[in-house]
Amino acid sequence: MDIKVPRGTQDILPSETGKWQVVEELIREQCRMYQYKEIRTPVFEHTELFTRSVGDTTDIVQKEMYTFQDRGNRSLTLRPEGTASAVRAFVEHKMFGYADQPVKLYYMGPMFRYERQQAGRYRQFVQFGIEAIGSADPAIDAEVISLAMSVYQKAGLKKLKLVINSLGDTDSRVSHKTALVSHFEPHIAEFCSDCQNRLQKNPLRILDCKVDRNHPLMETAPSLADFLNEESAAYFDKVKEYLSILNIPFEIDTNLVRGLDYYNHTAFEIMSAAEGFGAITTLAGGGRYNGLVEELGGPNAPGIGFAMSIERLLLAIEAENNEWSEQSTLDVYVIGLGEAAKKKAVELTYQLRQQKITAEMDYLDRKMKTQMKSADRLGAKYVIVIGDDELEKESVMLKDLATGTQNLVPLSSLIDQIKTSSTQLEAEE
Ligand code: HAM
């Protein structure tokens, strides 16, 4: 039998997980700074949650969901994104009643989309996302965008491009929709069957079509920007003003519509311009979703958020050729020579770990020289050697691998000595 990982998924091996942990910690740190609190929701939900929120004419719902019938005949779906679940939880747990509003949430976990496999596009990927629910202040739109930008900046990315647009409020969208229908209707036969279905239900989705993207009518389609009513335009102006206050450069792209139905007002994407990032370009996407909480049975609580995949963040770091300075995490490698010393080594390794000193030893009865090589490879700061001589003197040989110096240290003061020299070492670093 030749069983491999399913297409579009990947194993993240121990040589790679260090990078993931660094990035995840950086993200959690930014969330602490901005006061977003983590929420963990199930990886599967009732299918209806996504058809109602993401929208039943979107590619995600129509083509990309992993939907299955469970043994109780319920239709369930592996979550393709996190906003729907966060908003469902917001309603279900009546977070709108919390004393502190807006409620600021973040999540980090696997999402699932049945997509065609290509660079930066996976069927299982990890999304980090935030949602601020309960405020229609344009300043929070800028906060949400600035959190996304600061994660990328802290990760060392420089070739970033922020693109924003306004999708307007419901009234603006209704007039735009009418204009879109009149624009496409006379030639709709030239479009794919998906677009034909979208025409009456959701003509905005036509602009997002991957099949018909080169049709000449796409270029001349009425732009949402021309249909923004006064209120929507004023809101957008304020978002831009706050971004300028935060010194965040942006471009406006009136064709940016996003692939999910719940958006209105602010929509944005962050792109990478790094050459090595190739055709992937989009790092993160988000926007405002006033009305979604109501759609899912809650009160009128406006929201905004974004999501990014960790996979693309790591690819962008690589594309910008940023070095990973992997810190060694091994303090001590313990070598016991001979049967009696081996027993001491086992005991000592255990004691070191109990004292929060990372320790490793050999379990293959290899020669001293080979064990020293292992210690080197693992980046150990110290090697402890115990032989019969040392055993007799109730001491060990402590070797500092950075300086090459070695001393006989009594077992009774060993741990203290390692702790003191480690703190000195850290201070010097
Ligand atoms: P989205 O644009 O569908 O928005 O996805 C956001 C990000 O998730 C993308 O920019 C990309 O980084 C990542 N992503 C999506 N699909 C894949 C894939 N197949 N492989 C790797 N990465 C992928 C949303 O999901 C919204 N929920 C964002 C949001 C939150 N809007 C408001 N709040």
Coordinates of C-alpha atoms and ligand atoms in Angstrom, one line a residue:
M1 CA 0.0 0.0 0.0
D2 CA 1.3 3.5 -0.9
I3 CA -0.6 6.0 1.1
K4 CA 0.3 9.6 0.9
V5 CA -1.1 12.9 2.3
P6 CA -4.3 13.9 0.5
R7 CA -3.9 16.3 -2.4
G8 CA -3.7 19.9 -1.2
T9 CA -2.6 19.1 2.3
Q10 CA 0.9 18.9 3.7
D11 CA 2.8 17.5 6.6
I12 CA 4.6 20.1 8.5
L13 CA 7.8 18.4 9.7
P14 CA 9.8 19.1 12.8
S15 CA 12.4 21.0 10.7
E16 CA 9.6 23.4 9.7
T17 CA 7.4 23.7 12.8
G18 CA 9.9 26.0 14.5
K19 CA 9.1 28.7 12.0
W20 CA 5.4 28.1 12.5
Q21 CA 5.8 28.6 16.2
V22 CA 7.7 31.8 15.8
V23 CA 5.1 33.2 13.5
E24 CA 2.2 32.0 15.7
E25 CA 3.8 33.6 18.8
L26 CA 4.3 36.9 16.9
I27 CA 0.7 36.9 16.0
R28 CA -0.5 36.1 19.5
E29 CA 1.7 38.9 20.7
Q30 CA 0.2 41.4 18.3
C31 CA -3.3 40.3 19.4
R32 CA -2.4 40.9 23.0
M33 CA -1.1 44.4 22.0
Y34 CA -4.4 45.2 20.3
Q35 CA -6.5 43.4 22.9
Y36 CA -8.1 40.8 20.6
K37 CA -9.0 37.6 22.6
E38 CA -8.8 34.1 21.2
I39 CA -11.9 32.2 20.3
R40 CA -11.9 28.5 19.4
T41 CA -14.8 27.1 17.4
P42 CA -15.4 23.7 16.0
V43 CA -13.8 22.8 12.6
F44 CA -17.2 21.7 11.3
E45 CA -20.5 23.6 11.4
H46 CA -24.0 23.2 10.0
T47 CA -23.8 23.7 6.3
E48 CA -26.5 26.3 6.4
L49 CA -24.2 28.6 8.4
F50 CA -22.0 29.1 5.4
T51 CA -24.7 29.2 2.7
R52 CA -26.4 32.0 4.7
S53 CA -23.3 34.0 5.4
V54 CA -20.6 33.4 2.8
G55 CA -23.5 33.2 0.3
D56 CA -24.9 30.5 -1.9
T57 CA -23.8 32.0 -5.2
T58 CA -20.1 32.3 -4.2
D59 CA -17.4 29.9 -5.4
I60 CA -16.6 28.9 -1.8
V61 CA -20.2 27.6 -1.3
Q62 CA -20.8 26.3 -4.8
K63 CA -17.5 24.6 -5.5
E64 CA -15.2 24.5 -2.5
M65 CA -16.9 23.2 0.6
Y66 CA -16.2 19.8 2.2
T67 CA -19.8 19.0 3.0
F68 CA -20.9 15.6 4.3
Q69 CA -23.9 13.9 5.9
D70 CA -23.2 12.7 9.4
R71 CA -24.7 9.5 10.9
G72 CA -27.7 11.5 12.1
N73 CA -28.3 12.8 8.6
R74 CA -27.3 16.3 9.4
S75 CA -25.5 18.2 6.6
L76 CA -22.2 19.4 8.1
T77 CA -19.4 21.3 6.5
L78 CA -15.7 21.6 7.3
R79 CA -15.3 25.3 7.8
P80 CA -14.0 27.1 4.8
E81 CA -13.4 30.3 6.7
G82 CA -13.7 31.7 10.3
T83 CA -16.0 34.8 10.2
A84 CA -19.2 32.8 10.0
S85 CA -18.3 30.7 13.0
A86 CA -17.1 33.7 15.0
V87 CA -20.4 35.5 14.3
R88 CA -22.5 32.4 15.1
A89 CA -20.7 32.2 18.4
F90 CA -21.2 35.9 19.0
V91 CA -24.9 35.4 18.6
E92 CA -25.2 32.0 20.4
H93 CA -23.3 33.2 23.5
K94 CA -25.0 36.6 23.4
M95 CA -21.7 38.5 23.3
F96 CA -23.7 41.5 22.2
G97 CA -24.6 41.8 25.9
Y98 CA -21.0 42.0 27.1
A99 CA -20.1 45.2 28.9
D100 CA -17.2 45.9 26.7
Q101 CA -18.0 46.5 23.1
P102 CA -16.9 46.0 20.4
V103 CA -16.1 42.4 21.1
K104 CA -12.7 41.7 19.7
L105 CA -11.9 38.1 18.7
Y106 CA -9.1 36.3 17.0
Y107 CA -8.7 32.7 15.8
M108 CA -6.0 30.6 14.4
G109 CA -6.7 27.1 13.0
P110 CA -7.3 24.9 9.9
M111 CA -9.8 25.8 7.2
F112 CA -10.8 23.6 4.3
R113 CA -11.5 24.5 0.7
Y114 CA -11.7 22.1 -2.2
E115 CA -9.6 24.3 -4.5
R116 CA -7.4 23.5 -7.5
Q117 CA -3.9 22.9 -6.2
Q118 CA -1.5 25.7 -7.0
A119 CA 1.3 27.6 -5.3
G120 CA 0.0 29.1 -2.1
R121 CA -3.4 27.4 -2.4
Y122 CA -4.1 24.4 -0.2
R123 CA -7.2 22.3 0.6
Q124 CA -6.3 22.5 4.3
F125 CA -4.6 25.7 5.4
V126 CA -4.3 27.6 8.6
Q127 CA -6.0 30.9 8.9
F128 CA -5.3 33.6 11.5
G129 CA -8.2 36.0 11.5
I130 CA -9.7 38.7 13.7
E131 CA -13.2 40.0 14.1
A132 CA -14.3 43.3 15.8
I133 CA -18.0 43.1 16.3
G134 CA -20.2 45.8 17.7
S135 CA -18.8 49.1 16.3
A136 CA -19.4 51.1 13.1
D137 CA -16.6 53.5 13.9
P138 CA -14.3 53.9 10.9
A139 CA -11.4 54.1 13.3
I140 CA -11.8 50.4 14.0
D141 CA -11.6 49.7 10.3
A142 CA -8.2 51.3 10.4
E143 CA -7.3 49.4 13.6
V144 CA -8.1 46.0 12.0
I145 CA -6.1 46.9 8.9
S146 CA -3.2 48.1 11.0
L147 CA -3.1 44.9 13.0
A148 CA -2.8 42.9 9.8
M149 CA 0.0 45.2 8.5
S150 CA 1.9 45.1 11.7
V151 CA 1.9 41.3 11.8
Y152 CA 3.6 41.3 8.3
Q153 CA 6.0 44.1 9.3
K154 CA 7.0 42.3 12.5
A155 CA 7.6 39.2 10.4
G156 CA 10.1 41.3 8.4
L157 CA 8.1 41.8 5.2
K158 CA 8.7 45.0 3.3
K159 CA 7.2 44.5 -0.1
L160 CA 3.6 45.0 1.0
K161 CA 0.7 46.6 -0.8
L162 CA -2.6 47.5 0.8
V163 CA -5.5 47.8 -1.5
I164 CA -8.8 49.1 -0.3
N165 CA -12.3 49.8 -1.7
S166 CA -15.7 50.6 -0.5
L167 CA -18.6 48.3 -1.3
G168 CA -21.1 50.9 0.1
D169 CA -24.2 50.3 2.1
T170 CA -27.3 48.3 1.1
D171 CA -28.8 51.2 -0.8
S172 CA -25.7 51.9 -2.8
R173 CA -25.4 48.2 -3.6
V174 CA -29.0 48.0 -4.8
S175 CA -28.5 50.8 -7.3
H176 CA -25.2 49.3 -8.5
K177 CA -26.9 45.9 -8.8
T178 CA -29.5 47.3 -11.1
A179 CA -26.9 48.9 -13.2
L180 CA -24.9 45.6 -13.4
V181 CA -27.9 43.6 -14.5
S182 CA -28.6 46.1 -17.4
H183 CA -25.0 46.0 -18.3
F184 CA -24.6 42.2 -18.5
E185 CA -28.1 41.1 -19.5
P186 CA -28.0 41.7 -23.2
H187 CA -24.8 39.6 -23.6
I188 CA -25.3 37.1 -20.8
A189 CA -25.4 34.2 -23.2
E190 CA -21.7 34.8 -23.9
F191 CA -20.9 34.1 -20.2
C192 CA -20.4 30.8 -18.3
S193 CA -23.4 29.1 -16.8
D194 CA -22.3 30.2 -13.3
C195 CA -22.5 33.8 -14.4
Q196 CA -25.9 33.3 -16.0
N197 CA -27.1 32.1 -12.6
R198 CA -25.5 35.0 -10.9
L199 CA -27.1 37.6 -13.1
Q200 CA -30.3 38.0 -11.1
K201 CA -29.2 36.5 -7.8
N202 CA -25.9 38.3 -7.3
P203 CA -24.5 40.1 -10.4
L204 CA -21.6 41.5 -8.3
R205 CA -20.2 37.9 -8.3
I206 CA -19.8 38.1 -12.1
L207 CA -17.0 40.6 -11.6
D208 CA -15.2 37.9 -9.5
C209 CA -15.6 35.2 -12.1
K210 CA -12.4 33.3 -12.9
V211 CA -13.7 31.9 -16.2
D212 CA -15.0 35.1 -17.8
R213 CA -12.5 37.5 -16.4
N214 CA -11.2 38.5 -19.9
H215 CA -14.7 39.2 -21.4
P216 CA -14.7 42.8 -22.7
L217 CA -17.8 43.7 -20.7
M218 CA -15.9 43.1 -17.5
E219 CA -13.7 46.2 -18.2
T220 CA -16.6 48.5 -18.9
A221 CA -18.9 47.2 -16.1
P222 CA -20.4 50.0 -13.9
S223 CA -18.1 50.6 -10.9
L224 CA -19.5 50.5 -7.4
A225 CA -17.5 53.7 -6.7
D226 CA -20.0 55.6 -8.9
F227 CA -23.0 54.4 -6.9
L228 CA -21.8 55.1 -3.4
N229 CA -24.4 57.3 -1.6
E230 CA -23.3 60.2 0.5
E231 CA -23.2 58.3 3.7
S232 CA -21.1 55.5 2.3
A233 CA -18.7 57.9 0.6
A234 CA -18.3 59.9 3.9
Y235 CA -17.6 56.6 5.8
F236 CA -15.0 55.6 3.3
D237 CA -13.3 59.0 3.5
K238 CA -13.0 58.6 7.3
V239 CA -11.4 55.2 6.9
K240 CA -8.9 56.7 4.5
E241 CA -8.2 59.6 6.9
Y242 CA -7.6 57.2 9.8
L243 CA -5.2 55.1 7.7
S244 CA -3.3 58.3 6.9
I245 CA -3.1 59.2 10.6
L246 CA -1.6 55.7 11.2
N247 CA 0.8 56.3 8.3
I248 CA -0.4 53.3 6.4
P249 CA 0.0 53.8 2.7
F250 CA -2.9 52.3 0.5
E251 CA -4.1 52.1 -3.0
I252 CA -7.8 52.3 -4.0
D253 CA -9.0 49.6 -6.4
T254 CA -12.6 50.1 -7.3
N255 CA -12.7 46.6 -8.8
L256 CA -11.9 44.9 -5.5
V257 CA -15.2 43.1 -4.6
R258 CA -13.9 40.1 -2.5
G259 CA -15.3 36.6 -2.9
L260 CA -17.7 36.4 0.0
D261 CA -21.2 37.9 0.1
Y262 CA -21.3 39.4 3.6
Y263 CA -19.2 42.4 2.9
N264 CA -20.3 46.1 2.7
H265 CA -18.4 49.4 3.1
T266 CA -14.7 48.7 3.6
A267 CA -13.1 45.9 1.7
F268 CA -9.3 45.4 1.6
E269 CA -6.6 43.0 0.6
I270 CA -2.9 43.0 1.4
M271 CA -0.6 41.8 -1.4
S272 CA 3.0 40.9 -1.6
A273 CA 5.0 42.4 -4.3
A274 CA 8.0 40.1 -3.7
E275 CA 9.2 38.5 -6.9
G276 CA 9.5 35.1 -5.5
F277 CA 5.9 35.1 -4.3
G278 CA 4.9 34.7 -7.9
A279 CA 1.3 34.6 -8.9
I280 CA -0.1 34.2 -5.4
T281 CA 0.0 37.9 -4.6
T282 CA -2.8 38.0 -2.0
L283 CA -1.6 37.6 1.6
A284 CA -4.7 38.6 3.5
G285 CA -8.2 39.8 2.9
G286 CA -11.0 41.3 4.9
G287 CA -13.7 43.9 5.3
R288 CA -16.8 45.1 7.0
Y289 CA -19.9 43.0 7.4
N290 CA -22.7 45.2 8.8
G291 CA -25.8 43.0 8.8
L292 CA -24.2 39.6 9.2
V293 CA -25.0 39.4 12.9
E294 CA -28.6 40.1 12.1
E295 CA -28.6 37.6 9.3
L296 CA -27.5 34.9 11.8
G297 CA -30.2 35.8 14.3
G298 CA -28.6 38.4 16.4
P299 CA -29.2 42.1 16.9
N300 CA -27.9 44.9 14.7
A301 CA -24.2 44.7 15.5
P302 CA -21.8 45.9 12.8
G303 CA -18.5 44.0 12.3
I304 CA -15.2 44.1 10.5
G305 CA -12.3 41.6 10.3
F306 CA -9.7 40.0 8.1
A307 CA -8.0 36.7 7.7
M308 CA -4.6 35.5 6.4
S309 CA -3.1 32.1 6.0
I310 CA 0.1 31.2 7.8
E311 CA 1.2 29.3 4.7
R312 CA 1.2 32.4 2.6
L313 CA 2.9 34.4 5.3
L314 CA 5.7 31.9 5.4
L315 CA 6.0 31.8 1.6
A316 CA 6.2 35.6 1.6
I317 CA 9.0 35.5 4.2
E318 CA 10.9 33.1 2.0
A319 CA 10.2 35.1 -1.1
E320 CA 11.8 38.2 0.5
N321 CA 14.8 36.0 1.4
N322 CA 14.5 36.8 5.1
E323 CA 16.8 34.8 7.2
W324 CA 15.4 32.7 10.1
S325 CA 17.7 33.0 13.0
E326 CA 16.9 29.7 14.7
Q327 CA 17.8 29.9 18.3
S328 CA 19.2 26.8 19.9
T329 CA 16.9 25.5 22.5
L330 CA 19.2 22.8 24.0
D331 CA 21.1 23.8 27.1
V332 CA 22.9 20.6 28.0
Y333 CA 23.8 17.3 26.3
V334 CA 24.6 14.6 28.9
I335 CA 27.2 11.9 28.1
G336 CA 27.5 8.9 30.5
L337 CA 30.5 6.6 29.8
G338 CA 30.0 3.0 31.2
E339 CA 27.1 1.3 32.8
A340 CA 27.2 3.1 36.2
A341 CA 27.7 6.5 34.6
K342 CA 24.8 5.9 32.2
K343 CA 22.5 5.5 35.2
K344 CA 23.8 8.8 36.6
A345 CA 23.3 10.4 33.2
V346 CA 19.7 9.2 33.1
E347 CA 19.1 10.6 36.6
L348 CA 20.9 13.9 35.9
T349 CA 19.1 14.5 32.6
Y350 CA 15.8 14.1 34.4
Q351 CA 16.8 16.5 37.2
L352 CA 18.0 19.1 34.7
R353 CA 14.7 19.0 32.9
Q354 CA 12.9 19.4 36.2
Q355 CA 14.9 22.5 36.9
K356 CA 13.8 24.0 33.5
I357 CA 17.2 23.3 31.9
T358 CA 16.6 21.7 28.5
A359 CA 18.6 18.4 28.3
E360 CA 19.2 15.5 25.9
M361 CA 21.2 12.3 26.1
D362 CA 22.1 9.3 24.0
Y363 CA 19.9 6.2 23.8
L364 CA 21.9 4.3 21.3
D365 CA 25.0 3.5 23.3
R366 CA 27.1 5.4 20.8
K367 CA 30.8 6.3 21.2
M368 CA 31.7 9.5 23.0
K369 CA 32.9 11.1 19.8
T370 CA 29.6 10.4 18.0
Q371 CA 27.7 11.8 21.0
M372 CA 29.8 14.9 20.9
K373 CA 28.9 15.4 17.3
S374 CA 25.2 15.0 18.2
A375 CA 25.6 17.7 20.9
D376 CA 27.1 20.0 18.3
R377 CA 24.4 19.3 15.7
L378 CA 21.7 20.0 18.3
G379 CA 23.3 23.3 19.2
A380 CA 23.9 22.4 22.8
K381 CA 25.4 25.1 25.0
Y382 CA 27.1 22.6 27.3
V383 CA 28.1 19.0 27.3
I384 CA 28.3 17.1 30.6
V385 CA 30.6 14.1 30.6
I386 CA 30.4 11.5 33.4
G387 CA 32.9 8.6 33.5
D388 CA 34.0 6.3 36.4
D389 CA 36.5 8.9 37.6
E390 CA 33.9 11.7 37.8
L391 CA 31.4 9.3 39.5
E392 CA 33.9 8.5 42.2
K393 CA 34.5 12.3 42.9
E394 CA 30.7 12.9 42.7
S395 CA 31.5 15.4 40.0
V396 CA 31.0 15.9 36.3
M397 CA 33.1 17.4 33.5
L398 CA 31.2 20.5 32.3
K399 CA 32.2 21.7 28.8
D400 CA 31.2 25.0 27.4
L401 CA 30.8 24.4 23.7
A402 CA 31.1 28.1 22.7
T403 CA 34.4 28.7 24.4
G404 CA 35.7 25.1 24.6
T405 CA 36.6 25.5 28.3
Q406 CA 35.9 22.6 30.6
N407 CA 35.9 22.2 34.4
L408 CA 35.3 19.5 36.9
V409 CA 32.1 20.6 38.8
P410 CA 30.7 18.9 41.9
L411 CA 27.3 17.4 41.3
S412 CA 26.0 19.4 44.3
S413 CA 26.6 22.8 42.6
L414 CA 26.1 21.8 39.0
I415 CA 22.6 23.0 38.4
D416 CA 23.3 26.3 40.1
Q417 CA 26.4 26.8 38.0
I418 CA 24.6 26.0 34.7
K419 CA 21.8 28.4 35.6
T420 CA 24.2 31.3 36.5
S421 CA 26.3 30.8 33.4
S422 CA 23.2 30.5 31.2
T423 CA 21.9 33.8 32.4
Q424 CA 25.3 35.5 31.9
L425 CA 25.3 34.0 28.4
E426 CA 21.8 35.4 27.7
A427 CA 22.8 38.8 29.0
E428 CA 25.8 38.9 26.7
E429 CA 23.7 37.9 23.7
Ligands
HAM1 P1 -10.6 35.1 2.1 O1 -10.2 36.2 1.2 O2 -11.5 34.0 1.5 O3 -11.4 35.8 3.3 O4 -9.4 34.4 2.8 C1 -8.5 35.2 3.5 C2 -7.1 34.7 3.4 O5 -7.0 33.3 3.6 C3 -6.5 34.8 2.0 O6 -6.0 36.1 1.7 C4 -5.3 33.8 2.1 O7 -4.3 34.3 2.8 C5 -6.0 32.7 2.9 N1 -6.5 31.6 2.0 C6 -7.7 31.5 1.5 N2 -7.8 30.4 0.8 C7 -6.6 29.7 0.9 C8 -6.1 28.5 0.4 N3 -6.8 27.7 -0.3 N4 -4.8 28.2 0.7 C9 -4.0 29.0 1.4 N5 -4.5 30.2 1.9 C10 -5.8 30.6 1.7 C11 -11.9 35.1 4.4 O8 -11.8 34.0 4.7 C12 -12.7 36.0 5.3 N6 -13.3 35.2 6.4 C13 -11.8 37.1 5.9 C14 -12.5 38.0 6.9 C15 -12.5 37.9 8.2 N7 -13.4 39.0 6.5 C16 -13.9 39.5 7.6 N8 -13.4 38.9 8.6

